[in-house]
Every structure is written in structure tokens, then in C-alpha cells.
PDB file of C-alpha atoms and ligand atoms in Angstrom:
ATOM      1  CA  MET A   1     -37.147  16.577   2.464  1.00  0.00           C
ATOM      2  CA  PRO A   2     -37.446  14.278   5.491  1.00  0.00           C
ATOM      3  CA  GLU A   3     -35.775  15.375   8.678  1.00  0.00           C
ATOM      4  CA  ARG A   4     -32.476  13.802   9.720  1.00  0.00           C
ATOM      5  CA  SER A   5     -31.590  14.137  13.374  1.00  0.00           C
ATOM      6  CA  ALA A   6     -28.636  16.339  14.276  1.00  0.00           C
ATOM      7  CA  THR A   7     -27.072  13.316  15.984  1.00  0.00           C
ATOM      8  CA  LEU A   8     -27.225  11.216  12.831  1.00  0.00           C
ATOM      9  CA  GLN A   9     -26.022  14.085  10.640  1.00  0.00           C
ATOM     10  CA  ALA A  10     -23.051  14.691  12.955  1.00  0.00           C
ATOM     11  CA  PHE A  11     -22.198  10.985  12.850  1.00  0.00           C
ATOM     12  CA  LEU A  12     -22.282  10.889   9.032  1.00  0.00           C
ATOM     13  CA  ALA A  13     -20.246  14.090   8.683  1.00  0.00           C
ATOM     14  CA  SER A  14     -17.630  12.831  11.134  1.00  0.00           C
ATOM     15  CA  MET A  15     -17.379   9.496   9.315  1.00  0.00           C
ATOM     16  CA  HIS A  16     -16.781  11.124   5.947  1.00  0.00           C
ATOM     17  CA  ALA A  17     -14.262  13.557   7.456  1.00  0.00           C
ATOM     18  CA  THR A  18     -12.396  10.688   9.125  1.00  0.00           C
ATOM     19  CA  ILE A  19     -12.168   8.694   5.895  1.00  0.00           C
ATOM     20  CA  GLN A  20     -10.935  11.799   4.073  1.00  0.00           C
ATOM     21  CA  ALA A  21      -8.359  12.467   6.798  1.00  0.00           C
ATOM     22  CA  ARG A  22      -7.041   8.902   6.563  1.00  0.00           C
ATOM     23  CA  THR A  23      -6.842   8.581   2.763  1.00  0.00           C
ATOM     24  CA  HIS A  24      -5.559  10.325  -0.337  1.00  0.00           C
ATOM     25  CA  ALA A  25      -8.244  11.680  -2.649  1.00  0.00           C
ATOM     26  CA  SER A  26      -7.468   9.092  -5.350  1.00  0.00           C
ATOM     27  CA  ASP A  27      -7.559   6.049  -3.017  1.00  0.00           C
ATOM     28  CA  PRO A  28     -10.355   3.570  -3.755  1.00  0.00           C
ATOM     29  CA  ALA A  29     -11.641   4.072  -0.196  1.00  0.00           C
ATOM     30  CA  ALA A  30     -11.870   7.841  -0.682  1.00  0.00           C
ATOM     31  CA  LEU A  31     -13.649   7.408  -4.022  1.00  0.00           C
ATOM     32  CA  ALA A  32     -16.135   4.934  -2.511  1.00  0.00           C
ATOM     33  CA  ALA A  33     -16.762   7.299   0.393  1.00  0.00           C
ATOM     34  CA  GLY A  34     -17.294  10.154  -2.057  1.00  0.00           C
ATOM     35  CA  ARG A  35     -20.072   8.183  -3.779  1.00  0.00           C
ATOM     36  CA  ILE A  36     -21.602   7.087  -0.488  1.00  0.00           C
ATOM     37  CA  PHE A  37     -21.722  10.467   1.196  1.00  0.00           C
ATOM     38  CA  ALA A  38     -22.845  12.251  -1.985  1.00  0.00           C
ATOM     39  CA  ALA A  39     -25.847   9.876  -2.016  1.00  0.00           C
ATOM     40  CA  LEU A  40     -26.551  10.890   1.586  1.00  0.00           C
ATOM     41  CA  GLU A  41     -26.632  14.630   0.950  1.00  0.00           C
ATOM     42  CA  GLU A  42     -30.402  14.276   0.781  1.00  0.00           C
ATOM     43  CA  SER A  43     -31.838  12.358   3.672  1.00  0.00           C
ATOM     44  CA  GLY A  44     -33.826   9.223   2.994  1.00  0.00           C
ATOM     45  CA  SER A  45     -36.913   8.051   4.817  1.00  0.00           C
ATOM     46  CA  SER A  46     -36.286   7.938   8.505  1.00  0.00           C
ATOM     47  CA  ASN A  47     -36.979   4.717  10.280  1.00  0.00           C
ATOM     48  CA  PRO A  48     -36.665   5.003  14.070  1.00  0.00           C
ATOM     49  CA  ARG A  49     -35.768   1.649  15.609  1.00  0.00           C
ATOM     50  CA  GLN A  50     -36.552   0.137  18.925  1.00  0.00           C
ATOM     51  CA  PRO A  51     -33.059   0.148  20.494  1.00  0.00           C
ATOM     52  CA  LYS A  52     -31.774  -3.330  21.231  1.00  0.00           C
ATOM     53  CA  GLN A  53     -28.635  -4.771  22.798  1.00  0.00           C
ATOM     54  CA  VAL A  54     -26.938  -8.161  22.455  1.00  0.00           C
ATOM     55  CA  PRO A  55     -24.404  -9.722  24.894  1.00  0.00           C
ATOM     56  CA  ALA A  56     -21.271  -8.255  23.266  1.00  0.00           C
ATOM     57  CA  CYS A  57     -22.667  -4.751  23.878  1.00  0.00           C
ATOM     58  CA  ALA A  58     -21.216  -5.174  27.382  1.00  0.00           C
ATOM     59  CA  TYR A  59     -17.941  -4.012  25.756  1.00  0.00           C
ATOM     60  CA  LEU A  60     -19.417  -0.990  24.000  1.00  0.00           C
ATOM     61  CA  GLU A  61     -18.969   1.610  26.700  1.00  0.00           C
ATOM     62  CA  ASP A  62     -15.302   0.777  27.276  1.00  0.00           C
ATOM     63  CA  ALA A  63     -14.597   0.617  23.543  1.00  0.00           C
ATOM     64  CA  LEU A  64     -16.226   4.007  22.957  1.00  0.00           C
ATOM     65  CA  LEU A  65     -14.419   5.547  25.906  1.00  0.00           C
ATOM     66  CA  ALA A  66     -11.050   4.298  24.649  1.00  0.00           C
ATOM     67  CA  ALA A  67     -11.827   5.553  21.131  1.00  0.00           C
ATOM     68  CA  THR A  68     -12.862   9.014  22.292  1.00  0.00           C
ATOM     69  CA  GLN A  69      -9.741   9.301  24.441  1.00  0.00           C
ATOM     70  CA  ALA A  70      -7.304   7.957  21.869  1.00  0.00           C
ATOM     71  CA  GLY A  71      -6.343  11.437  20.649  1.00  0.00           C
ATOM     72  CA  ARG A  72      -6.164  10.194  17.049  1.00  0.00           C
ATOM     73  CA  SER A  73      -7.997  10.963  13.838  1.00  0.00           C
ATOM     74  CA  GLY A  74     -11.139   9.087  14.890  1.00  0.00           C
ATOM     75  CA  THR A  75     -11.796  10.900  18.163  1.00  0.00           C
ATOM     76  CA  GLU A  76     -14.574  13.107  16.839  1.00  0.00           C
ATOM     77  CA  HIS A  77     -16.155  10.221  14.923  1.00  0.00           C
ATOM     78  CA  ALA A  78     -16.080   8.081  18.077  1.00  0.00           C
ATOM     79  CA  SER A  79     -17.808  10.848  20.050  1.00  0.00           C
ATOM     80  CA  ALA A  80     -20.502  11.128  17.382  1.00  0.00           C
ATOM     81  CA  LEU A  81     -20.938   7.347  17.490  1.00  0.00           C
ATOM     82  CA  ALA A  82     -21.235   7.464  21.281  1.00  0.00           C
ATOM     83  CA  ASP A  83     -24.050  10.019  20.915  1.00  0.00           C
ATOM     84  CA  LEU A  84     -25.844   7.805  18.394  1.00  0.00           C
ATOM     85  CA  ALA A  85     -25.280   4.486  20.179  1.00  0.00           C
ATOM     86  CA  PRO A  86     -28.353   4.601  22.469  1.00  0.00           C
ATOM     87  CA  ASN A  87     -30.597   4.670  19.364  1.00  0.00           C
ATOM     88  CA  LEU A  88     -29.164   1.564  17.716  1.00  0.00           C
ATOM     89  CA  ALA A  89     -30.744  -1.868  17.348  1.00  0.00           C
ATOM     90  CA  TRP A  90     -27.772  -4.229  17.713  1.00  0.00           C
ATOM     91  CA  TYR A  91     -27.913  -7.736  16.244  1.00  0.00           C
ATOM     92  CA  THR A  92     -25.690 -10.727  15.690  1.00  0.00           C
ATOM     93  CA  ARG A  93     -24.916 -12.118  12.262  1.00  0.00           C
ATOM     94  CA  PRO A  94     -27.626 -14.542  11.114  1.00  0.00           C
ATOM     95  CA  GLY A  95     -26.388 -18.109  11.568  1.00  0.00           C
ATOM     96  CA  SER A  96     -23.651 -17.069  14.023  1.00  0.00           C
ATOM     97  CA  ASP A  97     -24.788 -19.715  16.517  1.00  0.00           C
ATOM     98  CA  ASP A  98     -23.529 -22.293  14.020  1.00  0.00           C
ATOM     99  CA  VAL A  99     -19.981 -20.821  13.987  1.00  0.00           C
ATOM    100  CA  ASP A 100     -19.046 -21.124  17.673  1.00  0.00           C
ATOM    101  CA  GLU A 101     -20.281 -19.760  20.935  1.00  0.00           C
ATOM    102  CA  ARG A 102     -17.378 -17.358  21.371  1.00  0.00           C
ATOM    103  CA  PHE A 103     -18.314 -15.661  18.092  1.00  0.00           C
ATOM    104  CA  ALA A 104     -22.066 -15.854  18.722  1.00  0.00           C
ATOM    105  CA  THR A 105     -21.840 -14.041  22.048  1.00  0.00           C
ATOM    106  CA  GLY A 106     -18.712 -12.010  21.232  1.00  0.00           C
ATOM    107  CA  HIS A 107     -19.850  -9.829  18.347  1.00  0.00           C
ATOM    108  CA  ALA A 108     -22.470  -7.172  17.720  1.00  0.00           C
ATOM    109  CA  ASN A 109     -23.461  -5.276  14.585  1.00  0.00           C
ATOM    110  CA  ALA A 110     -25.815  -2.351  14.143  1.00  0.00           C
ATOM    111  CA  THR A 111     -27.103  -0.876  10.900  1.00  0.00           C
ATOM    112  CA  ILE A 112     -27.261   2.920  10.812  1.00  0.00           C
ATOM    113  CA  ILE A 113     -28.185   3.598   7.160  1.00  0.00           C
ATOM    114  CA  GLY A 114     -29.968   0.946   5.103  1.00  0.00           C
ATOM    115  CA  THR A 115     -32.486  -1.798   5.705  1.00  0.00           C
ATOM    116  CA  GLY A 116     -32.947  -2.230   9.439  1.00  0.00           C
ATOM    117  CA  GLY A 117     -31.161   1.065  10.156  1.00  0.00           C
ATOM    118  CA  LEU A 118     -32.240   4.534  11.223  1.00  0.00           C
ATOM    119  CA  GLU A 119     -32.646   5.774   7.650  1.00  0.00           C
ATOM    120  CA  GLU A 120     -33.123   4.136   4.259  1.00  0.00           C
ATOM    121  CA  CYS A 121     -30.937   5.098   1.299  1.00  0.00           C
ATOM    122  CA  PRO A 122     -30.691   3.256  -2.030  1.00  0.00           C
ATOM    123  CA  ASN A 123     -27.238   1.749  -2.728  1.00  0.00           C
ATOM    124  CA  VAL A 124     -25.812   2.643   0.682  1.00  0.00           C
ATOM    125  CA  ARG A 125     -25.347   0.701   3.919  1.00  0.00           C
ATOM    126  CA  ILE A 126     -23.562   2.141   6.932  1.00  0.00           C
ATOM    127  CA  GLY A 127     -23.118   0.467  10.279  1.00  0.00           C
ATOM    128  CA  VAL A 128     -20.860  -0.413  13.162  1.00  0.00           C
ATOM    129  CA  SER A 129     -19.314  -3.638  14.418  1.00  0.00           C
ATOM    130  CA  LEU A 130     -18.006  -4.511  17.850  1.00  0.00           C
ATOM    131  CA  LEU A 131     -15.979  -7.580  18.828  1.00  0.00           C
ATOM    132  CA  ALA A 132     -15.240  -8.658  22.387  1.00  0.00           C
ATOM    133  CA  PRO A 133     -11.544  -9.419  23.051  1.00  0.00           C
ATOM    134  CA  ASP A 134     -10.100 -12.465  21.255  1.00  0.00           C
ATOM    135  CA  VAL A 135     -12.955 -12.929  18.817  1.00  0.00           C
ATOM    136  CA  HIS A 136     -12.595 -13.827  15.139  1.00  0.00           C
ATOM    137  CA  TYR A 137     -15.299 -12.528  12.786  1.00  0.00           C
ATOM    138  CA  PRO A 138     -15.247 -15.195  10.081  1.00  0.00           C
ATOM    139  CA  ASP A 139     -14.672 -14.804   6.363  1.00  0.00           C
ATOM    140  CA  HIS A 140     -17.518 -13.250   4.454  1.00  0.00           C
ATOM    141  CA  ARG A 141     -18.031 -11.539   1.116  1.00  0.00           C
ATOM    142  CA  HIS A 142     -20.593  -9.261  -0.513  1.00  0.00           C
ATOM    143  CA  PRO A 143     -20.964  -7.590  -3.903  1.00  0.00           C
ATOM    144  CA  PRO A 144     -20.737  -3.981  -2.636  1.00  0.00           C
ATOM    145  CA  GLU A 145     -17.303  -2.486  -2.041  1.00  0.00           C
ATOM    146  CA  GLU A 146     -16.725  -1.602   1.605  1.00  0.00           C
ATOM    147  CA  VAL A 147     -14.731   0.821   3.735  1.00  0.00           C
ATOM    148  CA  TYR A 148     -14.030   0.122   7.412  1.00  0.00           C
ATOM    149  CA  VAL A 149     -13.043   2.925   9.784  1.00  0.00           C
ATOM    150  CA  PRO A 150     -11.162   1.315  12.702  1.00  0.00           C
ATOM    151  CA  LEU A 151     -11.760   3.043  16.044  1.00  0.00           C
ATOM    152  CA  SER A 152      -9.718   0.564  18.103  1.00  0.00           C
ATOM    153  CA  PRO A 153      -6.851  -1.867  17.675  1.00  0.00           C
ATOM    154  CA  GLY A 154      -7.736  -4.921  15.586  1.00  0.00           C
ATOM    155  CA  ALA A 155      -6.658  -6.910  12.542  1.00  0.00           C
ATOM    156  CA  TRP A 156      -8.204  -7.470   9.115  1.00  0.00           C
ATOM    157  CA  ARG A 157      -7.490 -10.060   6.418  1.00  0.00           C
ATOM    158  CA  GLN A 158      -8.408 -10.380   2.746  1.00  0.00           C
ATOM    159  CA  ASP A 159      -8.608 -13.767   0.984  1.00  0.00           C
ATOM    160  CA  ASP A 160      -5.851 -15.930   2.490  1.00  0.00           C
ATOM    161  CA  GLY A 161      -3.453 -12.993   2.822  1.00  0.00           C
ATOM    162  CA  PRO A 162      -1.701 -11.924   6.035  1.00  0.00           C
ATOM    163  CA  TRP A 163      -3.519 -10.330   8.953  1.00  0.00           C
ATOM    164  CA  ARG A 164      -2.931  -6.574   8.888  1.00  0.00           C
ATOM    165  CA  GLU A 165      -3.403  -4.028  11.636  1.00  0.00           C
ATOM    166  CA  PRO A 166      -4.525  -0.733  10.093  1.00  0.00           C
ATOM    167  CA  GLY A 167      -4.066   1.078  13.416  1.00  0.00           C
ATOM    168  CA  LEU A 168      -6.041   3.964  14.845  1.00  0.00           C
ATOM    169  CA  ASP A 169      -5.336   6.175  11.837  1.00  0.00           C
ATOM    170  CA  GLY A 170      -5.936   3.465   9.245  1.00  0.00           C
ATOM    171  CA  ILE A 171      -8.633   2.473   6.783  1.00  0.00           C
ATOM    172  CA  VAL A 172      -9.598  -0.925   5.391  1.00  0.00           C
ATOM    173  CA  TYR A 173     -10.905  -1.059   1.818  1.00  0.00           C
ATOM    174  CA  ASN A 174     -12.554  -4.228   0.549  1.00  0.00           C
ATOM    175  CA  PRO A 175     -13.100  -4.357  -3.228  1.00  0.00           C
ATOM    176  CA  PRO A 176     -16.397  -5.886  -4.415  1.00  0.00           C
ATOM    177  CA  ASN A 177     -16.796  -9.570  -3.542  1.00  0.00           C
ATOM    178  CA  ILE A 178     -13.427 -10.025  -1.858  1.00  0.00           C
ATOM    179  CA  LEU A 179     -13.355 -12.562   0.976  1.00  0.00           C
ATOM    180  CA  HIS A 180     -12.536 -10.811   4.255  1.00  0.00           C
ATOM    181  CA  ALA A 181     -12.394 -11.346   8.018  1.00  0.00           C
ATOM    182  CA  MET A 182     -11.415  -9.418  11.144  1.00  0.00           C
ATOM    183  CA  ARG A 183     -10.303 -10.263  14.659  1.00  0.00           C
ATOM    184  CA  SER A 184      -9.706  -8.608  17.993  1.00  0.00           C
ATOM    185  CA  ALA A 185      -6.790  -9.250  20.346  1.00  0.00           C
ATOM    186  CA  SER A 186      -6.741  -8.225  24.008  1.00  0.00           C
ATOM    187  CA  ALA A 187      -8.924  -5.131  23.447  1.00  0.00           C
ATOM    188  CA  PRO A 188     -12.418  -4.969  21.956  1.00  0.00           C
ATOM    189  CA  LEU A 189     -12.521  -4.166  18.237  1.00  0.00           C
ATOM    190  CA  LEU A 190     -14.760  -1.243  17.274  1.00  0.00           C
ATOM    191  CA  ALA A 191     -15.155  -0.091  13.674  1.00  0.00           C
ATOM    192  CA  THR A 192     -17.729   1.677  11.550  1.00  0.00           C
ATOM    193  CA  TRP A 193     -18.235   0.602   7.941  1.00  0.00           C
ATOM    194  CA  CYS A 194     -19.938   1.792   4.814  1.00  0.00           C
ATOM    195  CA  LEU A 195     -20.842  -0.050   1.633  1.00  0.00           C
ATOM    196  CA  TRP A 196     -21.691   1.182  -1.822  1.00  0.00           C
ATOM    197  CA  GLY A 197     -23.394  -0.984  -4.393  1.00  0.00           C
ATOM    198  CA  GLU A 198     -25.814  -0.181  -7.160  1.00  0.00           C
TER     199      GLU A 198
HETATM  200 FE1  FE2 B   1     -17.860  -6.861   5.120  1.00  0.00          FE
END
């Protein structure tokens, strides 16, 4: 079995534990997480990346510090993310220059598990997103269902429904193919996410 670093294993374990702590066992988010983390019990092929930063990463340190000091259910997960962060290759969403400059320079994503991430695993993608203050991450959709783990204040929307703030002990679950968006207010938005799709 290929080796998984202790840092990555601690991150994955903390993510699953945080989702479990924030959900009931029968919630769709808990069931999706169960499938995702069961698939990760065996490590996939490791794929060390050349770490890379984009402009919005200027907010990463403050966002991580706030998340690790929040004293809420995500504290341990935020610490594990802080340990992993120096290894990540951050990128902006393809085509984001066409949206507007505030979005193009105000967001950063990094893949942790999946194509372009630190480890490959069929059917699973795990990553992290960061928004600078007052940035709107536009509507998007994808076939896999998705669970976001908020580690900061921020708001999420599905279809043309209301903006909702899950809070620092909340979870966002996006069913397959649903249109969804997120936005930050005065603080940076930091959230990890995982997707399951066969
Ligand atoms: Fe998404």
C-alpha cells in the first residue's frame, strides 16, 4: 500500500470527524462523507505537487489563525489544514478572469485528493477554497454530490434560494447537479469540501 503522509492522514481524519460532529448519522452529508472516507481507508497513489500560491493566498494565514482560535467544532480540522497548507498547489477557477477582477484575484482553490491533488482516489475529490473579503464565488454545478465544511463565517446559496450562513458549526450539503454559490462578507471565507461521484 502506498504511503500517506501523517500530515495528510491527520487532515483527512479531522475532516471526517468534523463532518460527523456537525451532522446526524442519517443526514445526506454524513452518508456522503461515509462513502468518501471509506474509499480513502486505503491510500491511493501519492502525487507530490510543487506548492503554488495565487494572490488570494494573502488571506490564508489570517483565515487559518482565526479558524484555529475559534474554539468551535472545526478547530482541530483547521489546525490540520494549517499543517498541510504549505504543500498545496493553489489555483484559480479556469475562466475566472472572464467573471470580474475582484473574483479573479479574490479566490483560491487547492485540490488535496483527486486529479491535481496530493493523492489520487477514484470517485473522490477533496479540497479547500478561500475567498478574500466581499467576494462572490459564482454559481456552478457538478454531477457529484458535495459537502462543504465551513471554517469561517460566510454564506452559501442553492439555485435561486436565500443566502444561508451555516456558521462555524455548520455543514453545507449540495445534492448532485444543484446550482450553488458562496460569498464572503467582511472576513475571508475558508472552507474545505469533498465530493463523491461514481
Ligand atoms: Fe461545488
